[in-house]
Amino acid sequence: MIMNSEIRVRISKEYTQVYDSVRKGLNIEAHVLFFVCFCFAVSKRLEPIEIQNREDKFWSRTIAPQEWTAIYTFFLDKNNMNLKAIEDDEVVIRQAERYANAGMKLFLDELPKDFIRTIDEKQSIVASDKGETIKALLFALISANYEQENRDEDFTS
Amino acid sequence: MILRKICVENFRQFKGKQEISFDHQLPGITIVYGENGRGKTGIFRALIFGLFGEKYLAQDGKIDVEDNINLINIQALEQANGQPVIASVSIIISNKNNTYEITRRLRGVKHGNGFTEEVFGISLTCTDGRGNTKPPLKDRNEINEIIGNVFDPKVKDYFFFDGEKIERLTRANTEQKKTVAQGIKNLLNINALENARRGMEILRDNLNKQTNVKSRGNLQKILAAVNDNANNIVTNKKKYDEKRNEYDFAIKEKKRLDNELEKIDAIKSTLTKRRELMGQEANIVERQNARVGLLQGKVSEVASALLEDAFKRVYSSLSAKKDAGEIPVQSKLDLINKILSDNKCICGTYVNKGSPEYTKIMAWKTEIKDSGLKDEAINIWSDLKTHLRIIPMTREEVARLIGEYDKDVLAINNIHSLLKTISENINDSAEEAARLYNQSREKINKDLGKYEDQLNNIEINAQQYELTKTDLARQKEKIIQEEGVKDELEAATMLATDTYEALDAIYHSFTDNMKQLLGQFSTKIMRRLLDEEGRRSLNRIVVKEDYSLQVNNLRDEPFLANISAGQRQIVSLCFITALAQVATGKDRFEIPLFMDTPFGRLSGEHRQNLIKFIPEICQQWITMVTDTELTEKEWSSYQNASCQCAFYKLCSQKDGTTLIRLIPPDEVTEEIIYKGDKL
């Protein structure tokens, strides 16, 4: 719970090119994409998926404080406000990795196909028009938010 | 270097022999005043031609080098009736204890409807501090070398420039980045370091190849990967240079075609419209880029909105705990520590070590310490409070930015369609030449877009190769340590690698520091020059990683796309003067600052701030102003600028030539400001 800066955050090797293409094409750092995928998984109530073929992708020191707060909040909420659940940052990050891994598949499904390229079964993001790609990414997030609100309303009614 | 005098003879608008002396007290201002077409730029041209032998100025953007510009006075050529006319420019400068007089001569003749001219002589005389004058030098290379040692021609554009046109420095395109990068390299003279770095790189690669032949197993694999990556870097750099040359050539060719098209009267108005539309497009594209940057910065915030429900639940739970006094505990701990250090409770009871009160207080402290996590919980509570307030604002802002983005996409599409129509009209023009020039221009335009994309991709690949290089170097070092390979060749390779990396680190750290320093100096100057409104909205100038300039607002967000043309001119002036200050390492630099039309786009307060500021940073300021740039206010500011001020007027003559007249300062108000109306 101290926003430990010395943890290597891991992703599945399957998604290396997605992370690289987003960093190169859209200037969006790995920690942001990781957080986006984490939020997708959480909002769609996906089950976390264990990473099979791991790769160290970035240092936890790059994670922004507001992203840490959001991650802590989710695990606090999930564990009935038990502060012990977020005591160890390494445990928190390892769990978040599994959610982000689950969320990445969804993220790729949510983006229009024009923005995704598949070579040798590996996907990457097409950013020939940076503005349009970022817009599509934001739309995917906004629609997920909208769906979530409607789903919650249906559920409560 | 001090500029003493410029003498011109039959040069541009100046018929016969005329001169401007700058030999007054230092620091000093020389104002050369003239209405449009009177020869202000002619004086500027004389300076550049006289010192460096160059016919063209950096601001001659639209004039292709193949398009001839006449330096010899046309009236003198007309009157000579086909006989040769001699023109010359002499510049007297002094540096340290030496005085130099450099003279360049031209010879021209009128034939039929045109003129021919050529440079035919150059001489340099040098007088030392004791008044001994050496025989004049006539060798061009020798003279250029001596003048180059006094004043490096590579940096001239940063001391002699057109105030209006330097605004281009704030345009975020490939050309601008190149100009700024070149300026930094030239002014800071880091070519030697760059060469050393390159030499060491070649040595390291050669040693690496030799080591590769002798190595086996994992080390061989990694060395092969290192070599492949090094080759990729070299190939990529070559690709970049080739593409860059193609790009530069295309830019030049486009300018040449524009120039040819402008000569065809029938399509002049269409071309003006096209130029306007292209200007509008450039502005919108720049605004769009800034907006995309802002949207990119919002991705994380928009994503966190997906957790809003969890935020609300946790926030309300933590609020309840807080209200019940479970958190925060820090204030309780502070109180306990105070009681323990004072040995006295707030109720007045003494808490001595070993007493029952002391035991109770210690137990209370341990209990609170055990629940220490709650301290961090209050941070989460406080962050969530902010998050929950920001989320709706972020949604609104992103919706607004996307709306504006879409509107500008439409505007760009409209401009493209208008440009297409214009292009088709030019192609349908009765003028065959116009049609052909335009078709070539359209093709070049398409190529330029393609080249920009390709250059960007090559730059992205370069970044990737650099990352791979660092990663491979780490792996290699690990394997070398594991395998214990320590033969002589490997040691030499490692030494070369370390030296290269050290040089590379010095190079990058130096340029990074310079960028930072330039940003700080530019910002400091900007705060002096901006008017109150500007100071309220602009925070600082940033020289970015890729050498483009950015101006941040008070929230430290990129704001360049939103500032006016006048503010852009101020930002460019700040950068250029900061470069001069950083390069010379002095608060007041000893190279003259020569500005053509310095105030063109500046409003009153900006002008006055500039007049007050420039004499504080340079010892000689030569400024060429037009009537709209010199009102009573500016003249009064010049006079209050705490340095001597000389005033020259470029007077129009009946035969179309210009006469240079020195006006005593006490006659300026009457003759120039009121133009004799007061009488």
JSON list of C-alpha atoms in Angstrom, two decimals, chain B residues 427-530:
[
{"chain": "B", "resi": 427, "resn": "ASN", "atom": "CA", "xyz": [-5.18, 22.24, -64.41]},
{"chain": "B", "resi": 428, "resn": "ASP", "atom": "CA", "xyz": [-8.06, 23.50, -66.61]},
{"chain": "B", "resi": 429, "resn": "SER", "atom": "CA", "xyz": [-6.34, 26.85, -66.99]},
{"chain": "B", "resi": 430, "resn": "ALA", "atom": "CA", "xyz": [-5.67, 28.12, -70.49]},
{"chain": "B", "resi": 431, "resn": "GLU", "atom": "CA", "xyz": [-2.05, 28.39, -69.51]},
{"chain": "B", "resi": 432, "resn": "GLU", "atom": "CA", "xyz": [-0.35, 25.13, -70.41]},
{"chain": "B", "resi": 433, "resn": "ALA", "atom": "CA", "xyz": [2.62, 25.98, -68.20]},
{"chain": "B", "resi": 434, "resn": "ALA", "atom": "CA", "xyz": [0.31, 26.51, -65.19]},
{"chain": "B", "resi": 435, "resn": "ARG", "atom": "CA", "xyz": [-1.26, 23.10, -65.76]},
{"chain": "B", "resi": 436, "resn": "LEU", "atom": "CA", "xyz": [2.09, 21.33, -65.95]},
{"chain": "B", "resi": 437, "resn": "TYR", "atom": "CA", "xyz": [3.62, 23.12, -62.99]},
{"chain": "B", "resi": 438, "resn": "ASN", "atom": "CA", "xyz": [0.54, 22.39, -60.92]},
{"chain": "B", "resi": 439, "resn": "GLN", "atom": "CA", "xyz": [0.49, 18.71, -61.80]},
{"chain": "B", "resi": 440, "resn": "SER", "atom": "CA", "xyz": [4.11, 18.38, -60.71]},
{"chain": "B", "resi": 441, "resn": "ARG", "atom": "CA", "xyz": [3.31, 20.31, -57.55]},
{"chain": "B", "resi": 442, "resn": "GLU", "atom": "CA", "xyz": [0.40, 18.02, -56.68]},
{"chain": "B", "resi": 443, "resn": "LYS", "atom": "CA", "xyz": [2.60, 14.97, -57.11]},
{"chain": "B", "resi": 444, "resn": "ILE", "atom": "CA", "xyz": [5.27, 16.52, -54.87]},
{"chain": "B", "resi": 445, "resn": "ASN", "atom": "CA", "xyz": [2.63, 17.38, -52.28]},
{"chain": "B", "resi": 446, "resn": "LYS", "atom": "CA", "xyz": [1.53, 13.74, -52.14]},
{"chain": "B", "resi": 447, "resn": "ASP", "atom": "CA", "xyz": [5.15, 12.62, -51.91]},
{"chain": "B", "resi": 448, "resn": "LEU", "atom": "CA", "xyz": [5.78, 15.04, -49.04]},
{"chain": "B", "resi": 449, "resn": "GLY", "atom": "CA", "xyz": [2.92, 13.54, -47.01]},
{"chain": "B", "resi": 450, "resn": "LYS", "atom": "CA", "xyz": [4.36, 10.09, -47.73]},
{"chain": "B", "resi": 451, "resn": "TYR", "atom": "CA", "xyz": [7.88, 11.19, -46.75]},
{"chain": "B", "resi": 452, "resn": "GLU", "atom": "CA", "xyz": [6.64, 12.69, -43.45]},
{"chain": "B", "resi": 453, "resn": "ASP", "atom": "CA", "xyz": [4.98, 9.35, -42.57]},
{"chain": "B", "resi": 454, "resn": "GLN", "atom": "CA", "xyz": [8.06, 7.39, -43.60]},
{"chain": "B", "resi": 455, "resn": "LEU", "atom": "CA", "xyz": [10.35, 9.69, -41.59]},
{"chain": "B", "resi": 456, "resn": "ASN", "atom": "CA", "xyz": [8.11, 9.26, -38.54]},
{"chain": "B", "resi": 457, "resn": "ASN", "atom": "CA", "xyz": [8.18, 5.47, -38.92]},
{"chain": "B", "resi": 458, "resn": "ILE", "atom": "CA", "xyz": [11.96, 5.48, -39.27]},
{"chain": "B", "resi": 459, "resn": "GLU", "atom": "CA", "xyz": [12.21, 7.60, -36.11]},
{"chain": "B", "resi": 460, "resn": "ILE", "atom": "CA", "xyz": [9.94, 5.15, -34.25]},
{"chain": "B", "resi": 461, "resn": "ASN", "atom": "CA", "xyz": [12.10, 2.22, -35.44]},
{"chain": "B", "resi": 462, "resn": "ALA", "atom": "CA", "xyz": [15.21, 4.10, -34.27]},
{"chain": "B", "resi": 463, "resn": "GLN", "atom": "CA", "xyz": [13.71, 4.38, -30.79]},
{"chain": "B", "resi": 464, "resn": "GLN", "atom": "CA", "xyz": [12.93, 0.66, -30.80]},
{"chain": "B", "resi": 465, "resn": "TYR", "atom": "CA", "xyz": [16.47, -0.26, -31.90]},
{"chain": "B", "resi": 466, "resn": "GLU", "atom": "CA", "xyz": [17.88, 1.93, -29.12]},
{"chain": "B", "resi": 467, "resn": "LEU", "atom": "CA", "xyz": [15.74, 0.07, -26.56]},
{"chain": "B", "resi": 468, "resn": "THR", "atom": "CA", "xyz": [16.84, -3.28, -27.98]},
{"chain": "B", "resi": 469, "resn": "LYS", "atom": "CA", "xyz": [20.46, -2.09, -27.83]},
{"chain": "B", "resi": 470, "resn": "THR", "atom": "CA", "xyz": [20.20, -1.33, -24.11]},
{"chain": "B", "resi": 471, "resn": "ASP", "atom": "CA", "xyz": [18.49, -4.64, -23.45]},
{"chain": "B", "resi": 472, "resn": "LEU", "atom": "CA", "xyz": [21.05, -6.65, -25.45]},
{"chain": "B", "resi": 473, "resn": "ALA", "atom": "CA", "xyz": [23.95, -4.84, -23.77]},
{"chain": "B", "resi": 474, "resn": "ARG", "atom": "CA", "xyz": [22.56, -5.88, -20.39]},
{"chain": "B", "resi": 475, "resn": "GLN", "atom": "CA", "xyz": [22.17, -9.51, -21.53]},
{"chain": "B", "resi": 476, "resn": "LYS", "atom": "CA", "xyz": [25.65, -9.54, -23.04]},
{"chain": "B", "resi": 477, "resn": "GLU", "atom": "CA", "xyz": [27.26, -8.26, -19.87]},
{"chain": "B", "resi": 478, "resn": "LYS", "atom": "CA", "xyz": [25.45, -10.93, -17.88]},
{"chain": "B", "resi": 479, "resn": "ILE", "atom": "CA", "xyz": [26.62, -13.73, -20.18]},
{"chain": "B", "resi": 480, "resn": "ILE", "atom": "CA", "xyz": [30.18, -12.43, -20.25]},
{"chain": "B", "resi": 481, "resn": "GLN", "atom": "CA", "xyz": [30.21, -12.46, -16.47]},
{"chain": "B", "resi": 482, "resn": "GLU", "atom": "CA", "xyz": [28.75, -15.97, -16.44]},
{"chain": "B", "resi": 483, "resn": "GLU", "atom": "CA", "xyz": [31.10, -17.41, -19.04]},
{"chain": "B", "resi": 484, "resn": "GLY", "atom": "CA", "xyz": [34.14, -15.59, -17.70]},
{"chain": "B", "resi": 485, "resn": "VAL", "atom": "CA", "xyz": [35.28, -14.51, -21.15]},
{"chain": "B", "resi": 486, "resn": "LYS", "atom": "CA", "xyz": [38.03, -12.06, -20.47]},
{"chain": "B", "resi": 487, "resn": "ASP", "atom": "CA", "xyz": [40.43, -12.29, -23.34]},
{"chain": "B", "resi": 488, "resn": "GLU", "atom": "CA", "xyz": [42.20, -9.28, -24.67]},
{"chain": "B", "resi": 489, "resn": "LEU", "atom": "CA", "xyz": [39.85, -8.70, -27.57]},
{"chain": "B", "resi": 490, "resn": "GLU", "atom": "CA", "xyz": [36.83, -8.85, -25.37]},
{"chain": "B", "resi": 491, "resn": "ALA", "atom": "CA", "xyz": [38.46, -6.44, -22.94]},
{"chain": "B", "resi": 492, "resn": "ALA", "atom": "CA", "xyz": [39.19, -4.07, -25.83]},
{"chain": "B", "resi": 493, "resn": "THR", "atom": "CA", "xyz": [35.60, -4.39, -27.06]},
{"chain": "B", "resi": 494, "resn": "MET", "atom": "CA", "xyz": [34.29, -3.70, -23.60]},
{"chain": "B", "resi": 495, "resn": "LEU", "atom": "CA", "xyz": [36.56, -0.70, -23.26]},
{"chain": "B", "resi": 496, "resn": "ALA", "atom": "CA", "xyz": [35.42, 0.62, -26.64]},
{"chain": "B", "resi": 497, "resn": "THR", "atom": "CA", "xyz": [31.79, -0.05, -25.69]},
{"chain": "B", "resi": 498, "resn": "ASP", "atom": "CA", "xyz": [32.18, 1.67, -22.34]},
{"chain": "B", "resi": 499, "resn": "THR", "atom": "CA", "xyz": [33.95, 4.64, -23.95]},
{"chain": "B", "resi": 500, "resn": "TYR", "atom": "CA", "xyz": [31.28, 4.89, -26.62]},
{"chain": "B", "resi": 501, "resn": "GLU", "atom": "CA", "xyz": [28.53, 4.67, -24.03]},
{"chain": "B", "resi": 502, "resn": "ALA", "atom": "CA", "xyz": [30.26, 7.27, -21.88]},
{"chain": "B", "resi": 503, "resn": "LEU", "atom": "CA", "xyz": [30.59, 9.61, -24.87]},
{"chain": "B", "resi": 504, "resn": "ASP", "atom": "CA", "xyz": [27.01, 8.87, -25.84]},
{"chain": "B", "resi": 505, "resn": "ALA", "atom": "CA", "xyz": [25.86, 9.58, -22.29]},
{"chain": "B", "resi": 506, "resn": "ILE", "atom": "CA", "xyz": [27.86, 12.83, -22.20]},
{"chain": "B", "resi": 507, "resn": "TYR", "atom": "CA", "xyz": [26.40, 13.82, -25.56]},
{"chain": "B", "resi": 508, "resn": "HIS", "atom": "CA", "xyz": [22.83, 13.09, -24.52]},
{"chain": "B", "resi": 509, "resn": "SER", "atom": "CA", "xyz": [23.20, 14.54, -21.07]},
{"chain": "B", "resi": 510, "resn": "PHE", "atom": "CA", "xyz": [24.77, 17.67, -22.55]},
{"chain": "B", "resi": 511, "resn": "THR", "atom": "CA", "xyz": [22.05, 18.14, -25.17]},
{"chain": "B", "resi": 512, "resn": "ASP", "atom": "CA", "xyz": [19.34, 17.30, -22.62]},
{"chain": "B", "resi": 513, "resn": "ASN", "atom": "CA", "xyz": [20.80, 19.82, -20.18]},
{"chain": "B", "resi": 514, "resn": "MET", "atom": "CA", "xyz": [21.00, 22.37, -22.95]},
{"chain": "B", "resi": 515, "resn": "LYS", "atom": "CA", "xyz": [17.38, 21.78, -23.88]},
{"chain": "B", "resi": 516, "resn": "GLN", "atom": "CA", "xyz": [16.41, 22.22, -20.25]},
{"chain": "B", "resi": 517, "resn": "LEU", "atom": "CA", "xyz": [18.59, 25.30, -19.86]},
{"chain": "B", "resi": 518, "resn": "LEU", "atom": "CA", "xyz": [17.23, 26.80, -23.07]},
{"chain": "B", "resi": 519, "resn": "GLY", "atom": "CA", "xyz": [13.71, 26.16, -21.82]},
{"chain": "B", "resi": 520, "resn": "GLN", "atom": "CA", "xyz": [14.52, 27.92, -18.52]},
{"chain": "B", "resi": 521, "resn": "PHE", "atom": "CA", "xyz": [16.22, 30.90, -20.20]},
{"chain": "B", "resi": 522, "resn": "SER", "atom": "CA", "xyz": [13.45, 31.21, -22.80]},
{"chain": "B", "resi": 523, "resn": "THR", "atom": "CA", "xyz": [10.82, 31.09, -20.05]},
{"chain": "B", "resi": 524, "resn": "LYS", "atom": "CA", "xyz": [12.65, 33.75, -18.03]},
{"chain": "B", "resi": 525, "resn": "ILE", "atom": "CA", "xyz": [12.79, 36.02, -21.07]},
{"chain": "B", "resi": 526, "resn": "MET", "atom": "CA", "xyz": [9.17, 35.26, -21.98]},
{"chain": "B", "resi": 527, "resn": "ARG", "atom": "CA", "xyz": [8.05, 36.47, -18.56]},
{"chain": "B", "resi": 528, "resn": "ARG", "atom": "CA", "xyz": [9.86, 39.75, -19.23]},
{"chain": "B", "resi": 529, "resn": "LEU", "atom": "CA", "xyz": [8.45, 40.23, -22.71]},
{"chain": "B", "resi": 530, "resn": "LEU", "atom": "CA", "xyz": [4.82, 39.10, -22.43]}
]
